[in-house]
């Protein structure tokens, strides 16, 4: 597997070059840091109805209620920490932050039920097999399925800004499909998986540009199913590549391939990953700028959340892709950087989040060079996948 530091041209010129060893990732030290940070967080903020998201401009921690799209990530972080540490206190704490999210299972006004409930209840069910968690997941899937339009062939993402988008389908929405696949496996009802596969197939028709960079938002006519516009709402420009959107595509299409075994989704994930690797190859630590086409590179803000999601996705992708592909090496190089003092916060700092230097929404000047709870989630997930790689089966 080639290291990220190689240029794309060199990779093409020497596709059979022997790989260099991937950097070691200090999992034990990172887990110890996570335990210290989250134990301190829980001492300072014991209310499990309030979920950490980021840091305000004035340095205060930003907490949300369960309705926010990020609300399920902290519970997921605690479930991953329970797996990584093996310590008995973490499942109990994870359950406390999970079970305050249950009301969201009936909310029809968001596509983010996967982020909210699969990352909390889904992770919790994987650890505990609690039948109550299964019930919540099935109800959440039934609710999410109501946002599917068979004419478009996709689940509607946002309801806001109707003057901009008639029926928006964002790349992030690929990750919410995992809830539907899970529901079919839990219930035996293939309807959920059918909706997820249909959405993914529709998404794939339009998501990529010719160079395999991604659009953020696909805007459809809900009555005719026709694509109207393709834009990049949280990126620099409509023709630019928003880094986290590219990471969502790596992660999302890899997951869809796992669930369907359809090779077109594997190819999509590989194309997305190849672009990500090529465009971080010249960055010494391989952590992307918030947009690959930002005009102020190398002074542009980085996005550790994009790096973490891409690393987790590429670790899984490397299990399915040809072994000559550099995905494992790329993922571990990113993880090694994220585990360094440049990105992994010192104990007691960073409002008890793990990673520094993420970018939420740069065009809105929101959460820029800030911690993000979902950066921590994908970082911990990637650590777990890395630690368990030899035995990892993701099917």
Tab-separated table of C-alpha atoms in Angstrom:
chain	number	residue	atom	x	y	z
A	1	UNK	CA	0.000	0.000	0.000
A	2	UNK	CA	1.387	3.381	-0.971
A	3	UNK	CA	1.899	6.126	1.543
A	4	UNK	CA	-0.026	9.359	1.149
A	5	UNK	CA	3.183	11.304	0.546
A	6	UNK	CA	3.557	9.765	-2.912
A	7	UNK	CA	2.190	11.864	-5.716
A	8	UNK	CA	-0.746	10.733	-7.771
A	9	UNK	CA	1.478	10.633	-10.861
A	10	UNK	CA	3.957	8.327	-9.154
A	11	UNK	CA	1.102	6.046	-8.096
A	12	UNK	CA	-0.044	5.794	-11.683
A	13	UNK	CA	3.463	5.300	-13.026
A	14	UNK	CA	4.353	2.533	-10.571
A	15	UNK	CA	1.133	0.752	-9.591
A	16	UNK	CA	3.042	-2.352	-8.429
A	17	UNK	CA	5.526	-0.518	-6.182
A	18	UNK	CA	6.073	-2.266	-2.869
A	19	UNK	CA	4.204	-0.528	-0.051
A	20	UNK	CA	5.982	1.122	2.813
A	21	UNK	CA	4.906	0.232	6.353
A	22	UNK	CA	1.891	2.138	7.592
A	23	UNK	CA	2.574	4.305	10.644
A	24	UNK	CA	1.656	2.843	14.000
A	25	UNK	CA	-1.330	4.390	15.728
A	26	UNK	CA	-1.027	4.814	19.530
A	27	UNK	CA	-4.419	3.362	20.356
A	28	UNK	CA	-3.815	2.763	24.069
A	29	UNK	CA	-2.651	6.326	24.651
A	30	UNK	CA	-5.577	7.735	22.660
A	31	UNK	CA	-8.077	5.631	24.609
A	32	UNK	CA	-6.551	6.751	27.901
A	33	UNK	CA	-6.911	10.366	26.763
A	34	UNK	CA	-10.522	9.750	25.797
A	35	UNK	CA	-11.248	8.240	29.193
A	36	UNK	CA	-9.696	11.232	30.940
A	37	UNK	CA	-11.537	13.765	28.792
A	38	UNK	CA	-14.935	12.135	28.992
A	39	UNK	CA	-14.719	11.395	32.711
A	40	UNK	CA	-13.969	15.081	33.258
A	41	UNK	CA	-16.803	16.096	30.926
A	42	UNK	CA	-19.285	13.970	32.857
A	43	UNK	CA	-18.187	15.528	36.149
A	44	UNK	CA	-18.695	19.045	34.777
A	45	UNK	CA	-21.850	18.375	32.720
A	46	UNK	CA	-23.867	15.537	34.314
A	47	UNK	CA	-27.207	16.379	32.634
A	48	UNK	CA	-27.791	13.620	30.072
A	49	UNK	CA	-30.505	15.625	28.309
A	50	UNK	CA	-27.817	18.039	27.125
A	51	UNK	CA	-25.506	16.747	24.411
A	52	UNK	CA	-22.102	18.266	23.605
A	53	UNK	CA	-21.650	19.543	20.064
A	54	UNK	CA	-18.805	22.085	19.848
A	55	UNK	CA	-17.375	25.293	21.324
A	56	UNK	CA	-18.951	28.740	21.089
A	57	UNK	CA	-16.986	31.698	19.718
A	58	UNK	CA	-16.455	32.909	23.289
A	59	UNK	CA	-14.960	29.587	24.333
A	60	UNK	CA	-17.982	28.169	26.157
A	61	UNK	CA	-19.081	24.653	25.390
A	62	UNK	CA	-21.999	24.336	22.969
A	63	UNK	CA	-24.640	21.904	24.210
A	64	UNK	CA	-27.813	20.866	22.389
A	65	UNK	CA	-31.057	19.082	23.105
A	66	UNK	CA	-31.996	15.775	21.505
A	67	UNK	CA	-33.499	17.383	18.395
A	68	UNK	CA	-30.136	18.579	17.057
A	69	UNK	CA	-28.650	16.397	14.303
A	70	UNK	CA	-25.465	15.935	16.336
A	71	UNK	CA	-27.186	14.780	19.534
A	72	UNK	CA	-26.505	11.062	19.128
A	73	UNK	CA	-22.772	11.253	18.648
A	74	UNK	CA	-21.715	11.659	22.273
A	75	UNK	CA	-23.620	8.549	23.312
A	76	UNK	CA	-21.940	6.781	20.416
A	77	UNK	CA	-18.573	8.033	21.629
A	78	UNK	CA	-19.254	6.508	25.026
A	79	UNK	CA	-20.285	3.187	23.478
A	80	UNK	CA	-17.069	3.094	21.457
A	81	UNK	CA	-15.099	3.991	24.551
A	82	UNK	CA	-16.736	1.081	26.360
A	83	UNK	CA	-15.538	-1.226	23.587
A	84	UNK	CA	-12.056	0.244	23.431
A	85	UNK	CA	-11.411	0.400	27.165
A	86	UNK	CA	-13.284	-2.644	28.413
A	87	UNK	CA	-14.056	-0.704	31.599
A	88	UNK	CA	-17.480	-1.396	33.159
A	89	UNK	CA	-18.452	2.212	33.893
A	90	UNK	CA	-18.664	3.247	30.249
A	91	UNK	CA	-21.669	1.148	29.120
A	92	UNK	CA	-23.680	2.551	32.037
A	93	UNK	CA	-22.729	6.104	31.120
A	94	UNK	CA	-23.378	5.463	27.427
A	95	UNK	CA	-26.860	4.158	28.243
A	96	UNK	CA	-27.683	7.299	30.212
A	97	UNK	CA	-26.863	9.571	27.263
A	98	UNK	CA	-28.556	7.218	24.797
A	99	UNK	CA	-31.901	6.898	26.516
A	100	UNK	CA	-32.620	10.641	26.583
A	101	UNK	CA	-32.830	10.502	22.777
A	102	UNK	CA	-35.792	8.125	22.491
A	103	UNK	CA	-38.395	10.764	21.637
A	104	UNK	CA	-36.636	11.431	18.333
A	105	UNK	CA	-37.800	8.063	16.993
A	106	UNK	CA	-41.122	9.671	16.003
A	107	UNK	CA	-39.812	12.920	14.498
A	108	UNK	CA	-40.624	13.120	10.789
A	109	UNK	CA	-39.038	16.524	10.103
A	110	UNK	CA	-35.429	15.342	9.806
A	111	UNK	CA	-33.444	12.860	7.740
A	112	UNK	CA	-30.829	12.646	10.490
A	113	UNK	CA	-32.460	9.879	12.528
A	114	UNK	CA	-29.538	7.685	11.605
A	115	UNK	CA	-27.015	10.106	13.052
A	116	UNK	CA	-29.188	10.656	16.123
A	117	UNK	CA	-30.396	7.131	16.862
A	118	UNK	CA	-28.302	4.607	14.953
A	119	UNK	CA	-25.115	6.110	16.361
A	120	UNK	CA	-26.539	5.902	19.888
A	121	UNK	CA	-29.144	3.142	20.107
A	122	UNK	CA	-27.537	1.215	17.258
A	123	UNK	CA	-24.128	1.205	18.919
A	124	UNK	CA	-25.791	0.419	22.219
A	125	UNK	CA	-27.671	-2.520	20.737
A	126	UNK	CA	-24.435	-3.878	19.258
A	127	UNK	CA	-22.945	-3.906	22.760
A	128	UNK	CA	-25.931	-4.892	24.923
A	129	UNK	CA	-28.588	-6.534	22.684
A	130	UNK	CA	-31.127	-4.645	24.799
A	131	UNK	CA	-34.553	-5.400	23.209
A	132	UNK	CA	-35.754	-1.900	24.030
A	133	UNK	CA	-32.994	-0.498	21.850
A	134	UNK	CA	-34.150	-2.717	19.008
A	135	UNK	CA	-37.682	-1.322	19.334
A	136	UNK	CA	-36.409	2.240	19.150
A	137	UNK	CA	-34.336	1.485	16.051
A	138	UNK	CA	-37.290	-0.100	14.265
A	139	UNK	CA	-39.584	2.818	15.040
A	140	UNK	CA	-36.920	5.291	13.932
A	141	UNK	CA	-36.538	3.453	10.629
A	142	UNK	CA	-40.294	3.477	10.074
A	143	UNK	CA	-40.287	7.222	10.716
A	144	UNK	CA	-37.343	7.890	8.400
A	145	UNK	CA	-38.959	5.860	5.625
A	146	UNK	CA	-41.806	8.380	5.531
A	147	UNK	CA	-39.407	10.899	3.988
A	148	UNK	CA	-38.852	8.709	0.938
A	149	UNK	CA	-40.319	9.917	-2.361
A	150	UNK	CA	-40.546	7.039	-4.871
A	151	UNK	CA	-40.759	9.471	-7.790
A	152	UNK	CA	-37.407	10.967	-6.898
A	153	UNK	CA	-36.138	7.649	-5.600
A	154	UNK	CA	-34.564	9.233	-2.549
A	155	UNK	CA	-35.171	10.390	0.997
A	156	UNK	CA	-35.592	14.134	1.361
A	157	UNK	CA	-32.810	15.727	3.379
A	158	UNK	CA	-33.695	19.264	4.435
A	159	UNK	CA	-37.051	20.993	4.799
A	160	UNK	CA	-35.549	24.464	5.210
A	161	UNK	CA	-34.853	27.088	2.510
A	162	UNK	CA	-37.581	26.001	0.062
A	163	UNK	CA	-36.693	29.034	-2.049
A	164	UNK	CA	-33.306	27.403	-2.739
A	165	UNK	CA	-34.148	23.708	-3.039
A	166	UNK	CA	-37.331	21.918	-4.053
A	167	UNK	CA	-36.234	18.487	-2.862
A	168	UNK	CA	-32.658	18.470	-1.553
A	169	UNK	CA	-30.666	15.259	-1.166
A	170	UNK	CA	-27.329	15.848	0.553
A	171	UNK	CA	-24.317	13.556	0.545
A	172	UNK	CA	-24.506	13.287	4.357
A	173	UNK	CA	-27.797	11.427	3.945
A	174	UNK	CA	-25.945	8.336	2.727
A	175	UNK	CA	-24.913	7.634	6.309
A	176	UNK	CA	-28.501	7.662	7.576
A	177	UNK	CA	-29.230	4.719	5.277
A	178	UNK	CA	-27.411	2.432	7.710
A	179	UNK	CA	-30.386	2.730	10.058
A	180	UNK	CA	-32.674	1.359	7.322
A	181	UNK	CA	-30.378	-1.545	6.514
A	182	UNK	CA	-30.185	-2.346	10.226
A	183	UNK	CA	-33.970	-2.292	10.539
A	184	UNK	CA	-34.391	-4.827	7.738
A	185	UNK	CA	-31.926	-7.156	9.418
A	186	UNK	CA	-33.570	-6.713	12.809
A	187	UNK	CA	-37.145	-7.142	11.567
A	188	UNK	CA	-36.940	-9.229	8.420
A	189	UNK	CA	-38.892	-6.505	6.593
A	190	UNK	CA	-36.989	-5.827	3.370
A	191	UNK	CA	-38.888	-2.597	2.713
A	192	UNK	CA	-36.321	-0.566	4.634
A	193	UNK	CA	-33.354	-2.012	2.771
A	194	UNK	CA	-35.161	-1.474	-0.535
A	195	UNK	CA	-35.605	2.227	0.255
A	196	UNK	CA	-31.947	2.495	1.255
A	197	UNK	CA	-30.729	0.778	-1.929
A	198	UNK	CA	-32.993	2.918	-4.092
A	199	UNK	CA	-31.773	6.100	-2.430
A	200	UNK	CA	-28.133	5.088	-2.843
A	201	UNK	CA	-28.636	4.235	-6.519
A	202	UNK	CA	-30.321	7.589	-7.174
A	203	UNK	CA	-27.565	9.393	-5.295
A	204	UNK	CA	-24.865	7.644	-7.289
A	205	UNK	CA	-26.318	8.791	-10.613
A	206	UNK	CA	-25.583	12.431	-9.831
A	207	UNK	CA	-23.218	12.737	-6.853
A	208	UNK	CA	-19.876	12.831	-8.659
A	209	UNK	CA	-18.291	15.224	-11.079
A	210	UNK	CA	-16.118	13.789	-13.846
A	211	UNK	CA	-13.043	13.901	-11.584
A	212	UNK	CA	-14.934	12.055	-8.810
A	213	UNK	CA	-15.191	15.037	-6.541
A	214	UNK	CA	-18.628	15.350	-4.987
A	215	UNK	CA	-21.453	17.819	-4.992
A	216	UNK	CA	-22.949	18.490	-1.575
A	217	UNK	CA	-26.608	19.020	-2.512
A	218	UNK	CA	-28.615	17.425	-5.297
A	219	UNK	CA	-31.852	19.315	-5.860
A	220	UNK	CA	-34.723	17.402	-7.473
A	221	UNK	CA	-38.193	18.173	-8.771
A	222	UNK	CA	-40.347	16.156	-6.347
A	223	UNK	CA	-43.190	15.800	-8.823
A	224	UNK	CA	-41.149	14.586	-11.812
A	225	UNK	CA	-38.025	13.206	-10.142
A	226	UNK	CA	-35.771	15.256	-12.413
A	227	UNK	CA	-32.493	16.662	-11.137
A	228	UNK	CA	-32.716	20.448	-11.168
A	229	UNK	CA	-29.396	21.668	-9.747
A	230	UNK	CA	-26.228	20.393	-8.072
A	231	UNK	CA	-24.540	22.677	-5.542
A	232	UNK	CA	-22.013	22.655	-2.705
A	233	UNK	CA	-23.776	24.494	0.098
A	234	UNK	CA	-21.180	24.019	2.848
A	235	UNK	CA	-18.190	24.195	0.521
A	236	UNK	CA	-16.334	27.108	-1.018
A	237	UNK	CA	-18.289	27.159	-4.292
A	238	UNK	CA	-20.712	25.025	-6.262
A	239	UNK	CA	-17.836	23.687	-8.373
A	240	UNK	CA	-15.530	23.042	-5.410
A	241	UNK	CA	-15.082	19.906	-3.321
A	242	UNK	CA	-16.097	20.201	0.327
A	243	UNK	CA	-13.763	17.899	2.238
A	244	UNK	CA	-16.294	16.439	4.656
A	245	UNK	CA	-18.708	15.800	1.806
A	246	UNK	CA	-16.021	13.740	0.088
A	247	UNK	CA	-15.468	11.851	3.345
A	248	UNK	CA	-19.203	11.188	3.663
A	249	UNK	CA	-19.122	9.679	0.166
A	250	UNK	CA	-16.209	7.363	1.064
A	251	UNK	CA	-17.919	6.228	4.229
A	252	UNK	CA	-21.455	6.073	2.856
A	253	UNK	CA	-20.819	4.178	-0.366
A	254	UNK	CA	-18.539	1.732	1.484
A	255	UNK	CA	-21.330	1.014	3.965
A	256	UNK	CA	-23.858	0.584	1.141
A	257	UNK	CA	-21.513	-1.874	-0.557
A	258	UNK	CA	-21.239	-3.822	2.703
A	259	UNK	CA	-25.021	-4.110	2.862
A	260	UNK	CA	-25.710	-4.793	-0.831
A	261	UNK	CA	-22.515	-6.328	-2.249
A	262	UNK	CA	-23.280	-4.348	-5.418
A	263	UNK	CA	-19.899	-3.596	-7.029
A	264	UNK	CA	-21.025	-0.205	-8.336
A	265	UNK	CA	-21.056	1.094	-4.772
A	266	UNK	CA	-17.592	-0.317	-4.116
A	267	UNK	CA	-16.333	1.469	-7.211
A	268	UNK	CA	-17.974	4.694	-6.031
A	269	UNK	CA	-16.313	4.438	-2.624
A	270	UNK	CA	-12.949	3.773	-4.251
A	271	UNK	CA	-13.311	6.731	-6.591
A	272	UNK	CA	-14.189	9.001	-3.670
A	273	UNK	CA	-11.260	7.691	-1.639
A	274	UNK	CA	-8.811	8.001	-4.535
A	275	UNK	CA	-9.730	11.671	-4.902
A	276	UNK	CA	-9.362	12.256	-1.159
A	277	UNK	CA	-5.949	10.581	-1.064
A	278	UNK	CA	-4.668	12.384	-4.151
A	279	UNK	CA	-5.712	15.752	-2.746
A	280	UNK	CA	-4.170	15.178	0.681
A	281	UNK	CA	-0.938	13.668	-0.667
A	282	UNK	CA	0.875	17.002	-0.696
A	283	UNK	CA	-0.264	17.896	2.853
A	284	UNK	CA	2.440	16.799	5.276
A	285	UNK	CA	0.047	15.463	7.933
A	286	UNK	CA	-2.684	14.389	5.455
A	287	UNK	CA	-5.441	16.310	7.275
A	288	UNK	CA	-7.495	18.103	4.608
A	289	UNK	CA	-8.328	21.752	4.409
A	290	UNK	CA	-12.051	22.344	4.859
A	291	UNK	CA	-12.502	22.525	1.075
A	292	UNK	CA	-10.044	21.052	-1.390
A	293	UNK	CA	-10.435	24.168	-3.562
A	294	UNK	CA	-10.333	26.813	-0.827
A	295	UNK	CA	-8.582	29.868	-2.277
A	296	UNK	CA	-6.432	30.559	0.803
A	297	UNK	CA	-4.683	27.194	1.032
A	298	UNK	CA	-2.304	26.650	2.880
A	299	UNK	CA	-3.743	29.168	5.353
A	300	UNK	CA	-7.266	27.765	5.112
A	301	UNK	CA	-8.752	25.995	8.161
A	302	UNK	CA	-8.313	22.246	8.404
A	303	UNK	CA	-11.135	19.789	9.028
A	304	UNK	CA	-10.261	16.980	11.408
A	305	UNK	CA	-13.857	15.746	11.196
A	306	UNK	CA	-13.446	15.076	7.468
A	307	UNK	CA	-10.168	13.307	8.173
A	308	UNK	CA	-11.679	11.108	10.891
A	309	UNK	CA	-14.716	10.096	8.819
A	310	UNK	CA	-12.512	9.362	5.812
A	311	UNK	CA	-10.119	7.286	7.924
A	312	UNK	CA	-12.915	5.196	9.388
A	313	UNK	CA	-14.464	4.715	5.974
A	314	UNK	CA	-11.170	3.783	4.324
A	315	UNK	CA	-10.361	1.204	6.993
A	316	UNK	CA	-13.561	-0.578	6.090
A	317	UNK	CA	-13.034	0.032	2.384
A	318	UNK	CA	-9.618	-1.615	2.575
A	319	UNK	CA	-11.321	-4.876	3.584
A	320	UNK	CA	-13.201	-4.979	0.266
A	321	UNK	CA	-10.898	-3.234	-2.225
A	322	UNK	CA	-7.960	-4.862	-4.075
A	323	UNK	CA	-4.974	-5.158	-1.773
A	324	UNK	CA	-2.907	-2.997	-4.106
A	325	UNK	CA	-5.052	-0.021	-3.174
A	326	UNK	CA	-3.604	2.377	-0.570
A	327	UNK	CA	-6.650	2.748	1.660
A	328	UNK	CA	-5.307	1.074	4.794
A	329	UNK	CA	-2.083	3.071	4.650
A	330	UNK	CA	-3.965	6.285	4.009
A	331	UNK	CA	-6.321	5.681	6.923
A	332	UNK	CA	-3.533	4.852	9.363
A	333	UNK	CA	-1.494	7.867	8.297
A	334	UNK	CA	-4.501	10.066	9.051
A	335	UNK	CA	-5.091	8.343	12.384
A	336	UNK	CA	-1.455	8.796	13.357
A	337	UNK	CA	-1.744	12.530	12.668
A	338	UNK	CA	-5.028	12.844	14.550
A	339	UNK	CA	-3.413	11.072	17.506
A	340	UNK	CA	-0.563	13.588	17.650
A	341	UNK	CA	-0.526	16.657	19.948
A	342	UNK	CA	-1.353	18.836	16.948
A	343	UNK	CA	-4.885	17.416	16.829
A	344	UNK	CA	-5.511	15.339	19.970
A	345	UNK	CA	-6.300	17.711	22.824
A	346	UNK	CA	-4.364	17.643	26.066
A	347	UNK	CA	-6.293	16.324	29.059
A	348	UNK	CA	-8.539	18.970	30.603
A	349	UNK	CA	-8.502	21.248	27.530
A	350	UNK	CA	-10.707	21.731	24.450
A	351	UNK	CA	-13.932	21.657	26.517
A	352	UNK	CA	-13.233	17.927	27.001
A	353	UNK	CA	-13.577	17.096	23.299
A	354	UNK	CA	-10.871	14.888	21.845
A	355	UNK	CA	-9.947	16.457	18.521
A	356	UNK	CA	-9.019	20.024	17.687
A	357	UNK	CA	-9.108	21.824	14.344
A	358	UNK	CA	-12.394	20.802	12.753
A	359	UNK	CA	-14.589	22.982	10.559
A	360	UNK	CA	-18.360	22.781	10.756
A	361	UNK	CA	-19.754	25.311	8.282
A	362	UNK	CA	-17.160	27.732	6.953
A	363	UNK	CA	-19.469	29.700	4.607
A	364	UNK	CA	-21.621	30.532	7.650
A	365	UNK	CA	-18.515	31.140	9.781
A	366	UNK	CA	-19.853	28.523	12.187
A	367	UNK	CA	-17.660	26.151	14.207
A	368	UNK	CA	-14.462	27.062	12.360
A	369	UNK	CA	-11.225	25.656	13.806
A	370	UNK	CA	-13.286	24.154	16.600
A	371	UNK	CA	-13.893	20.769	18.197
A	372	UNK	CA	-16.846	18.799	16.848
A	373	UNK	CA	-18.472	15.872	18.595
A	374	UNK	CA	-18.784	13.935	15.350
A	375	UNK	CA	-15.059	14.300	14.685
A	376	UNK	CA	-14.533	12.478	17.981
A	377	UNK	CA	-17.068	9.812	17.001
A	378	UNK	CA	-15.408	8.861	13.732
A	379	UNK	CA	-11.977	9.077	15.349
A	380	UNK	CA	-12.990	6.598	18.061
A	381	UNK	CA	-14.687	4.364	15.521
A	382	UNK	CA	-11.558	4.417	13.371
A	383	UNK	CA	-9.409	3.549	16.389
A	384	UNK	CA	-11.679	0.604	17.127
A	385	UNK	CA	-11.573	-0.563	13.506
A	386	UNK	CA	-7.792	-0.185	13.444
A	387	UNK	CA	-7.333	-2.048	16.725
A	388	UNK	CA	-9.578	-4.902	15.588
A	389	UNK	CA	-8.581	-4.877	11.933
A	390	UNK	CA	-7.278	-8.438	11.717
A	391	UNK	CA	-10.539	-9.848	13.059
A	392	UNK	CA	-12.755	-7.144	11.622
A	393	UNK	CA	-15.746	-8.374	9.669
A	394	UNK	CA	-18.097	-5.678	8.520
A	395	UNK	CA	-20.779	-7.662	6.749
